[in-house]
CSV table of C-alpha atoms and ligand atoms in Angstrom, one decimal:
chain,number,residue,atom,x,y,z
Z,1,MET,CA,0.0,0.0,0.0
Z,2,ALA,CA,1.4,3.4,-0.9
Z,3,GLU,CA,2.6,4.7,2.4
Z,4,ALA,CA,0.4,7.4,3.8
Z,5,ASP,CA,2.0,8.6,6.9
Z,6,GLY,CA,-0.5,10.0,9.3
Z,7,ARG,CA,1.3,13.0,10.8
Z,8,THR,CA,0.4,16.6,10.2
Z,9,LEU,CA,3.7,18.2,11.4
Z,10,GLY,CA,4.7,21.1,9.2
Z,11,ASP,CA,5.6,24.8,9.2
Z,12,GLU,CA,3.3,25.7,12.0
Z,13,GLU,CA,5.0,23.3,14.4
Z,14,VAL,CA,8.4,24.5,13.2
Z,15,ALA,CA,7.4,28.1,13.9
Z,16,ALA,CA,6.0,27.2,17.3
Z,17,ALA,CA,9.2,25.4,18.4
Z,18,GLU,CA,11.3,28.3,17.1
Z,19,ARG,CA,9.2,30.9,18.9
Z,20,VAL,CA,9.9,29.1,22.2
Z,21,ILE,CA,13.6,28.6,21.6
Z,22,ARG,CA,14.0,32.3,20.6
Z,23,SER,CA,12.1,33.3,23.7
Z,24,GLY,CA,14.8,31.7,25.9
Z,25,MET,CA,12.1,30.1,28.2
Z,26,LEU,CA,11.7,26.4,27.8
Z,27,ASN,CA,10.1,25.7,31.1
Z,28,SER,CA,6.3,26.0,31.6
Z,29,VAL,CA,6.4,27.3,35.2
Z,30,TRP,CA,7.7,30.6,33.8
Z,31,GLY,CA,6.6,30.4,30.2
Z,32,THR,CA,3.2,31.0,28.5
Z,33,GLU,CA,2.7,28.2,26.1
Z,34,ALA,CA,1.5,25.4,28.4
Z,35,ARG,CA,-0.9,27.8,30.1
Z,36,ALA,CA,-2.2,28.9,26.7
Z,37,LEU,CA,-2.6,25.2,25.7
Z,38,GLU,CA,-4.6,24.6,28.9
Z,39,ARG,CA,-6.9,27.6,28.1
Z,40,GLU,CA,-7.5,26.3,24.5
Z,41,LEU,CA,-8.3,22.8,25.8
Z,42,THR,CA,-10.8,24.1,28.4
Z,43,GLU,CA,-12.6,25.9,25.6
Z,44,MET,CA,-12.5,23.0,23.2
Z,45,TYR,CA,-13.8,20.6,25.8
Z,46,GLY,CA,-16.1,23.0,27.7
Z,47,VAL,CA,-14.5,22.2,31.1
Z,48,ARG,CA,-13.2,24.4,33.9
Z,49,HIS,CA,-9.7,22.9,34.2
Z,50,ALA,CA,-7.0,21.4,31.9
Z,51,ILE,CA,-3.7,20.3,33.4
Z,52,THR,CA,-0.9,19.7,30.9
Z,53,CYS,CA,1.8,17.1,31.8
Z,54,SER,CA,4.5,15.0,30.3
Z,55,SER,CA,2.6,12.0,28.9
Z,56,GLY,CA,-0.8,10.3,28.8
Z,57,THR,CA,0.5,8.0,31.4
Z,58,ALA,CA,1.3,11.0,33.6
Z,59,ALA,CA,-2.2,12.4,33.1
Z,60,LEU,CA,-3.7,9.0,34.1
Z,61,HIS,CA,-1.4,9.0,37.2
Z,62,LEU,CA,-2.7,12.5,38.1
Z,63,SER,CA,-6.3,11.2,37.7
Z,64,VAL,CA,-5.6,8.3,40.1
Z,65,VAL,CA,-4.0,10.7,42.5
Z,66,ALA,CA,-7.1,12.8,42.3
Z,67,ALA,CA,-9.3,9.8,43.1
Z,68,ALA,CA,-7.1,9.4,46.2
Z,69,PRO,CA,-7.2,5.6,46.8
Z,70,ASP,CA,-5.8,4.3,50.1
Z,71,PRO,CA,-3.1,1.7,49.6
Z,72,GLY,CA,-4.9,-1.6,48.8
Z,73,ASP,CA,-8.0,0.1,47.5
Z,74,GLU,CA,-9.3,-1.3,44.2
Z,75,ILE,CA,-9.7,0.4,40.8
Z,76,ILE,CA,-11.8,-1.3,38.2
Z,77,THR,CA,-10.5,-1.1,34.7
Z,78,THR,CA,-10.3,-2.9,31.3
Z,79,PRO,CA,-7.8,-5.5,30.2
Z,80,ILE,CA,-7.7,-4.2,26.6
Z,81,THR,CA,-5.7,-1.0,26.9
Z,82,ASP,CA,-2.3,0.5,26.9
Z,83,PHE,CA,-0.3,-0.3,30.0
Z,84,GLY,CA,-0.3,3.4,30.7
Z,85,THR,CA,-3.9,2.9,32.1
Z,86,VAL,CA,-2.8,0.4,34.7
Z,87,ALA,CA,0.7,1.6,35.7
Z,88,PRO,CA,-0.7,4.6,37.6
Z,89,ILE,CA,-2.9,2.2,39.7
Z,90,LEU,CA,0.3,0.4,40.7
Z,91,ALA,CA,2.2,3.6,41.3
Z,92,GLN,CA,-0.4,4.6,43.9
Z,93,ASN,CA,-0.3,1.2,45.6
Z,94,ALA,CA,-3.9,0.5,44.6
Z,95,ILE,CA,-5.1,-2.8,43.1
Z,96,PRO,CA,-6.2,-3.1,39.5
Z,97,VAL,CA,-9.4,-5.1,39.2
Z,98,PHE,CA,-10.0,-6.2,35.5
Z,99,ALA,CA,-13.6,-6.2,34.3
Z,100,ASP,CA,-14.6,-8.0,31.1
Z,101,VAL,CA,-15.5,-6.1,27.9
Z,102,ASP,CA,-18.3,-6.0,25.3
Z,103,PRO,CA,-17.1,-8.3,22.5
Z,104,SER,CA,-18.5,-6.0,19.9
Z,105,ASP,CA,-16.1,-3.2,20.6
Z,106,GLY,CA,-13.7,-4.2,23.4
Z,107,ASN,CA,-15.0,-1.4,25.7
Z,108,LEU,CA,-15.9,-2.1,29.3
Z,109,ASP,CA,-19.2,-3.9,29.9
Z,110,PRO,CA,-21.0,-1.9,32.6
Z,111,ALA,CA,-22.6,-5.1,34.0
Z,112,ALA,CA,-19.2,-6.7,34.5
Z,113,VAL,CA,-18.0,-3.5,36.2
Z,114,ALA,CA,-21.1,-3.5,38.5
Z,115,ALA,CA,-20.5,-7.1,39.5
Z,116,LEU,CA,-17.0,-6.2,40.7
Z,117,ILE,CA,-17.8,-3.2,42.9
Z,118,GLY,CA,-17.0,-3.9,46.5
Z,119,PRO,CA,-16.1,-2.2,49.8
Z,120,ARG,CA,-12.6,-1.3,48.6
Z,121,THR,CA,-13.5,0.0,45.2
Z,122,ARG,CA,-12.4,3.6,44.8
Z,123,ALA,CA,-12.6,4.4,41.1
Z,124,ILE,CA,-13.4,3.1,37.6
Z,125,MET,CA,-11.1,3.8,34.7
Z,126,ALA,CA,-12.8,3.4,31.4
Z,127,VAL,CA,-11.0,3.5,28.1
Z,128,HIS,CA,-12.5,4.7,24.8
Z,129,LEU,CA,-10.8,1.9,22.9
Z,130,PHE,CA,-9.5,2.8,19.4
Z,131,GLY,CA,-11.7,5.9,19.6
Z,132,ALA,CA,-15.1,4.2,20.0
Z,133,PRO,CA,-17.2,5.7,22.8
Z,134,ALA,CA,-17.3,3.5,25.9
Z,135,ARG,CA,-20.5,3.4,27.9
Z,136,VAL,CA,-19.4,6.1,30.3
Z,137,ARG,CA,-22.9,7.4,31.1
Z,138,GLU,CA,-23.9,4.1,32.5
Z,139,LEU,CA,-20.5,3.9,34.3
Z,140,ARG,CA,-21.0,7.4,35.7
Z,141,GLU,CA,-24.4,6.4,37.2
Z,142,LEU,CA,-22.7,3.3,38.8
Z,143,ALA,CA,-19.9,5.5,40.1
Z,144,ASP,CA,-22.3,8.0,41.6
Z,145,GLU,CA,-24.4,5.3,43.2
Z,146,HIS,CA,-21.3,3.9,44.9
Z,147,GLY,CA,-19.4,7.1,45.6
Z,148,LEU,CA,-16.6,6.3,43.1
Z,149,THR,CA,-14.5,8.5,40.8
Z,150,LEU,CA,-15.0,7.8,37.1
Z,151,ILE,CA,-11.8,8.4,35.0
Z,152,GLU,CA,-12.0,8.4,31.2
Z,153,ASP,CA,-8.9,7.4,29.3
Z,154,CYS,CA,-9.3,9.3,26.1
Z,155,ALA,CA,-5.7,8.7,24.8
Z,156,GLN,CA,-7.1,7.1,21.7
Z,157,ALA,CA,-10.3,9.3,21.6
Z,158,TRP,CA,-9.6,12.9,20.8
Z,159,LEU,CA,-13.0,14.4,20.0
Z,160,THR,CA,-14.8,11.1,20.4
Z,161,GLU,CA,-18.5,11.9,20.9
Z,162,LEU,CA,-20.9,10.2,23.3
Z,163,PRO,CA,-24.5,9.6,22.3
Z,164,GLY,CA,-26.0,13.1,22.3
Z,165,GLY,CA,-22.8,14.8,21.1
Z,166,ALA,CA,-20.9,15.5,24.4
Z,167,LEU,CA,-17.2,14.9,24.1
Z,168,ALA,CA,-15.7,11.8,25.7
Z,169,GLY,CA,-13.7,12.9,28.7
Z,170,THR,CA,-16.6,15.0,30.1
Z,171,ALA,CA,-18.8,12.3,31.5
Z,172,GLY,CA,-16.4,11.2,34.2
Z,173,GLN,CA,-14.8,13.4,37.0
Z,174,VAL,CA,-11.5,13.3,35.1
Z,175,GLY,CA,-10.7,12.8,31.4
Z,176,CYS,CA,-7.1,12.0,30.2
Z,177,LEU,CA,-5.6,12.7,26.8
Z,178,SER,CA,-2.3,11.8,25.2
Z,179,LEU,CA,-0.1,13.6,22.8
Z,180,GLN,CA,2.3,10.7,22.2
Z,181,GLN,CA,3.8,10.3,18.7
Z,182,TRP,CA,1.1,8.0,17.3
Z,183,LYS,CA,-2.1,9.6,18.8
Z,184,HIS,CA,-4.4,11.8,16.7
Z,185,ILE,CA,-2.2,14.8,17.4
Z,186,THR,CA,1.3,14.8,18.9
Z,187,CYS,CA,4.2,16.7,20.5
Z,188,GLY,CA,6.3,13.5,20.8
Z,189,ASP,CA,5.1,12.8,24.3
Z,190,GLY,CA,2.6,14.8,26.3
Z,191,GLY,CA,-0.6,14.5,28.3
Z,192,VAL,CA,-3.6,16.5,29.6
Z,193,ALA,CA,-6.0,15.8,32.4
Z,194,ILE,CA,-9.4,17.7,32.2
Z,195,THR,CA,-11.9,18.2,35.0
Z,196,ASP,CA,-14.7,20.4,36.1
Z,197,ASP,CA,-13.9,19.8,39.8
Z,198,ASP,CA,-11.8,22.5,41.4
Z,199,GLU,CA,-10.5,20.2,44.2
Z,200,LEU,CA,-9.5,17.4,41.9
Z,201,ALA,CA,-7.8,20.0,39.7
Z,202,ARG,CA,-5.9,21.4,42.7
Z,203,ARG,CA,-4.6,17.9,43.7
Z,204,MET,CA,-3.6,17.1,40.1
Z,205,ARG,CA,-1.7,20.4,39.6
Z,206,LEU,CA,0.1,20.0,42.9
Z,207,PHE,CA,1.1,16.4,42.1
Z,208,SER,CA,2.4,17.4,38.7
Z,209,ASP,CA,4.7,20.0,40.2
Z,210,LYS,CA,6.4,18.3,43.2
Z,211,GLY,CA,3.5,19.3,45.5
Z,212,TRP,CA,4.7,22.9,45.2
Z,213,ASP,CA,2.0,25.5,45.5
Z,214,ARG,CA,3.9,28.3,43.6
Z,215,ALA,CA,1.7,31.0,45.2
Z,216,ALA,CA,2.9,29.9,48.7
Z,217,GLY,CA,6.7,30.3,48.2
Z,218,ARG,CA,9.1,27.4,48.4
Z,219,SER,CA,6.8,25.2,50.5
Z,220,HIS,CA,5.6,21.7,49.7
Z,221,ALA,CA,1.9,21.1,50.5
Z,222,ALA,CA,1.7,17.6,49.2
Z,223,PHE,CA,3.6,14.6,47.7
Z,224,GLY,CA,4.2,15.0,44.0
Z,225,LEU,CA,6.5,14.3,41.1
Z,226,ASN,CA,7.7,16.4,38.2
Z,227,TYR,CA,5.2,15.8,35.4
Z,228,ARG,CA,5.4,19.2,33.9
Z,229,MET,CA,5.0,19.7,30.1
Z,230,THR,CA,7.8,21.8,28.6
Z,231,GLU,CA,7.1,24.9,26.6
Z,232,LEU,CA,8.5,23.2,23.5
Z,233,GLN,CA,5.9,20.4,23.8
Z,234,ALA,CA,3.1,22.8,24.6
Z,235,ALA,CA,3.8,25.1,21.6
Z,236,VAL,CA,3.9,22.2,19.2
Z,237,ALA,CA,0.8,20.8,20.8
Z,238,ARG,CA,-1.0,24.1,20.3
Z,239,ALA,CA,-0.2,24.0,16.6
Z,240,GLN,CA,-1.4,20.5,16.4
Z,241,LEU,CA,-4.6,21.3,18.3
Z,242,ALA,CA,-5.6,23.7,15.6
Z,243,LYS,CA,-5.4,20.9,13.1
Z,244,LEU,CA,-7.3,18.4,15.2
Z,245,PRO,CA,-10.8,19.1,13.7
Z,246,GLY,CA,-9.4,18.5,10.3
Z,247,VAL,CA,-7.6,15.3,11.4
Z,248,LEU,CA,-10.9,14.0,12.8
Z,249,ALA,CA,-12.9,14.9,9.7
Z,250,ALA,CA,-10.5,13.2,7.4
Z,251,ARG,CA,-10.4,10.0,9.5
Z,252,ARG,CA,-14.2,9.9,9.8
Z,253,GLY,CA,-14.6,10.5,6.1
Z,254,THR,CA,-12.4,7.6,5.0
Z,255,ALA,CA,-13.7,5.3,7.7
Z,256,ALA,CA,-17.2,5.9,6.5
Z,257,LEU,CA,-16.1,4.9,3.0
Z,258,LEU,CA,-14.6,1.7,4.3
Z,259,LEU,CA,-17.7,0.9,6.4
Z,260,ASP,CA,-19.8,1.4,3.3
Z,261,ALA,CA,-17.6,-0.8,1.1
Z,262,LEU,CA,-17.6,-3.6,3.6
Z,263,LYS,CA,-21.3,-3.5,4.4
Z,264,GLY,CA,-22.8,-7.1,4.5
Z,265,LEU,CA,-19.4,-8.8,4.2
Z,266,PRO,CA,-19.8,-12.1,6.0
Z,267,GLY,CA,-17.5,-13.1,8.8
Z,268,VAL,CA,-16.7,-9.6,10.0
Z,269,ARG,CA,-18.4,-7.4,12.5
Z,270,LEU,CA,-17.9,-3.8,11.6
Z,271,PRO,CA,-17.5,-1.0,14.2
Z,272,ARG,CA,-20.4,1.3,15.0
Z,273,PRO,CA,-19.5,4.7,13.5
Z,274,GLY,CA,-21.5,6.8,16.1
Z,275,GLY,CA,-19.0,9.3,17.7
Z,276,HIS,CA,-16.0,7.2,16.7
Z,277,ALA,CA,-12.6,9.0,16.4
Z,278,TRP,CA,-11.0,6.2,14.4
Z,279,TRP,CA,-7.6,6.0,16.1
Z,280,LEU,CA,-7.5,2.6,14.5
Z,281,PHE,CA,-10.1,0.8,12.4
Z,282,PRO,CA,-11.1,-2.3,14.4
Z,283,VAL,CA,-12.9,-5.3,13.0
Z,284,VAL,CA,-14.2,-8.3,14.9
Z,285,CYS,CA,-14.0,-11.7,13.3
Z,286,PRO,CA,-16.6,-13.7,15.2
Z,287,ASP,CA,-15.4,-17.0,13.7
Z,288,GLY,CA,-12.0,-16.5,15.3
Z,289,ASP,CA,-9.9,-16.1,12.2
Z,290,ALA,CA,-8.5,-12.6,12.9
Z,291,ALA,CA,-4.9,-13.8,12.7
Z,292,GLU,CA,-5.4,-15.3,9.2
Z,293,LEU,CA,-7.1,-12.1,7.9
Z,294,ALA,CA,-4.4,-10.0,9.4
Z,295,ALA,CA,-1.7,-12.1,7.7
Z,296,HIS,CA,-3.6,-11.8,4.4
Z,297,LEU,CA,-3.9,-8.0,4.7
Z,298,ALA,CA,-0.3,-7.6,5.8
Z,299,ALA,CA,0.9,-9.7,2.8
Z,300,ALA,CA,-1.0,-7.2,0.6
Z,301,GLY,CA,0.9,-4.3,2.3
Z,302,ILE,CA,-1.9,-3.2,4.5
Z,303,PRO,CA,-0.9,-2.3,8.1
Z,304,ALA,CA,-3.2,-4.7,10.0
Z,305,ARG,CA,-2.6,-6.7,13.1
Z,306,ALA,CA,-4.5,-9.3,15.0
Z,307,GLY,CA,-5.3,-8.9,18.7
Z,308,TYR,CA,-3.8,-5.4,19.3
Z,309,LEU,CA,-2.0,-6.7,22.4
Z,310,GLY,CA,0.3,-9.7,22.9
Z,311,GLU,CA,-2.1,-10.7,25.7
Z,312,PRO,CA,-4.9,-8.9,27.6
Z,313,LEU,CA,-3.4,-7.0,30.6
Z,314,ASN,CA,-5.1,-9.4,33.1
Z,315,ARG,CA,-2.7,-12.0,31.7
Z,316,ALA,CA,0.4,-9.8,31.4
Z,317,PRO,CA,3.7,-11.4,32.7
Z,318,VAL,CA,4.0,-8.4,35.1
Z,319,TRP,CA,1.7,-10.0,37.7
Z,320,GLU,CA,4.3,-12.8,38.2
Z,321,ALA,CA,7.2,-10.3,38.4
Z,322,ASP,CA,8.6,-8.2,41.3
Z,323,ILE,CA,6.8,-4.9,41.3
Z,324,TYR,CA,8.1,-3.2,44.5
Z,325,GLY,CA,11.4,-4.9,45.4
Z,326,ARG,CA,10.8,-7.9,47.5
Z,327,SER,CA,7.5,-6.7,48.9
Z,328,ARG,CA,4.3,-7.5,47.0
Z,329,TYR,CA,2.2,-5.3,49.1
Z,330,PRO,CA,-0.6,-4.5,48.4
Z,331,LEU,CA,-0.6,-7.2,45.7
Z,332,ASP,CA,0.2,-10.2,48.0
Z,333,GLY,CA,-1.8,-13.2,46.6
Z,334,TYR,CA,-3.1,-11.0,43.8
Z,335,GLU,CA,-4.5,-12.8,40.9
Z,336,PRO,CA,-6.1,-10.8,38.1
Z,337,ASN,CA,-9.7,-11.8,37.2
Z,338,PRO,CA,-10.3,-14.0,34.2
Z,339,CYS,CA,-11.9,-11.9,31.4
Z,340,PRO,CA,-13.1,-14.5,28.8
Z,341,GLN,CA,-14.5,-12.0,26.3
Z,342,ALA,CA,-11.3,-9.9,26.3
Z,343,GLU,CA,-9.2,-13.0,26.1
Z,344,ARG,CA,-11.1,-14.3,23.1
Z,345,MET,CA,-10.9,-11.0,21.4
Z,346,VAL,CA,-7.1,-10.6,21.8
Z,347,ASP,CA,-6.4,-14.3,21.0
Z,348,ARG,CA,-8.8,-14.8,18.1
Z,349,THR,CA,-11.4,-12.3,17.0
Z,350,LEU,CA,-9.9,-8.7,17.1
Z,351,LEU,CA,-8.3,-7.2,14.0
Z,352,VAL,CA,-7.0,-3.6,13.9
Z,353,ILE,CA,-6.1,-1.7,10.7
Z,354,ASP,CA,-3.9,1.3,11.2
Z,355,TRP,CA,-5.8,4.4,10.3
Z,356,ASN,CA,-4.8,8.0,9.6
Z,357,GLU,CA,-5.8,11.4,8.3
Z,358,ASN,CA,-3.8,11.0,5.0
Z,359,TYR,CA,-5.7,7.9,3.8
Z,360,THR,CA,-7.4,8.4,0.4
Z,361,SER,CA,-10.3,6.5,-1.3
Z,362,ALA,CA,-7.6,4.5,-3.0
Z,363,HIS,CA,-6.3,3.2,0.3
Z,364,VAL,CA,-9.9,2.4,1.3
Z,365,GLU,CA,-10.5,0.5,-1.9
Z,366,LEU,CA,-7.4,-1.6,-1.6
Z,367,ILE,CA,-8.3,-2.6,2.0
Z,368,ALA,CA,-11.9,-3.4,1.0
Z,369,GLN,CA,-10.8,-5.4,-2.0
Z,370,GLU,CA,-8.3,-7.5,0.0
Z,371,MET,CA,-10.9,-8.1,2.8
Z,372,MET,CA,-13.4,-9.3,0.2
Z,373,LYS,CA,-10.7,-11.5,-1.5
Z,374,PHE,CA,-10.0,-13.1,1.8
Z,375,ARG,CA,-13.7,-13.9,2.4
Z,376,ALA,CA,-14.2,-15.2,-1.1
Z,377,ARG,CA,-11.3,-17.7,-0.9
Z,378,PRO,CA,-12.4,-21.3,-1.2
U,1,PLP,C1,-1.2,5.9,24.5
U,1,PLP,C2,-2.1,5.4,25.6
U,1,PLP,C3,-1.9,5.7,26.9
U,1,PLP,C4,-0.6,6.2,27.4
U,1,PLP,O1,-0.3,7.4,26.9
U,1,PLP,P1,1.3,7.9,26.8
U,1,PLP,O2,1.2,9.3,26.3
U,1,PLP,O3,1.9,7.0,25.8
U,1,PLP,O4,1.9,7.7,28.1
U,1,PLP,C5,-2.8,5.3,27.9
U,1,PLP,N1,-4.0,4.7,27.5
U,1,PLP,C6,-4.3,4.5,26.2
U,1,PLP,C7,-5.6,3.8,25.9
U,1,PLP,C8,-3.3,4.8,25.2
U,1,PLP,O5,-3.6,4.5,24.0
């Protein structure tokens, strides 16, 4: 397949980086770019606070800090995600509890989440997988009923829309975004946590800056790390943010073409387009032949992979490894839950096709043709 690389880096980002370097101020504590990016994000998302930080994983760490679990408290999340969703749970000495997913899209199944809520549950971390809206309204109702914090991992879901049109990231108490190299927009690495809650915003801001309340002098009010975004990252991210609506429109346009071309194809379950941000184009092969289809597409030069992960995170080797030196606290005796739907998806039914804003109808036609060829084989 003629290589379409999906980045939109150009003169605007060069000018942004140059502006920062010429200003002589690369650090966001004293610069203006990160604060400007935060203002632009609060406007785009219609929220009170946006806290920029060094990565999507850092943003998720901030969100777990905001949820304030005691050591040994439980946070319910999905086994089909980037490890950046789970690492912050471990960093705060909380326990990840994996809930199973809806086999049609790999997003958390609210009924599975509800069944796992117990006296130690502190938060739910939902992921809008591949850009498809997770059922966060139902999860927010559950969270409210049980006094939990709902965190939305929107790293793959810039401008994903929930039913009704609200943006993913605004249904939970905290939404987290990533600016890593391969997300919809990028500054290499970078992250943002958004919230409407003043107290959660205060905790996250303090944690991202060594617990340092800059208004109070050199005085440390809380435990924190240095998760600050640099001015270079922020300036590039601002240039990228201006291109985000175009990136989404392009991805949605070509994804709609592929959906149309594949309509009715037997042996594949197509994604539901409503609100989707098309970070990738996922397909479910209910008969379990995702690996064969992926191999066929890859042989035709189409960037497609089966399973997305080597194994769902509830089966990751990390649970057998040392996590905190010789102590396993609070994970003594920890065994992640089985998640049969997620395991079947990753092992047999899930196929992901790389997607990006520079695809054309010719790319779509080639993908559709090869998928039909695979289905038509004897
Ligand atoms: C990329 C990603 C992360 C982590 O973001 P980084 O910026 O790479 O740290 C977390 N969750 C999901 C779902 C992701 O896709």
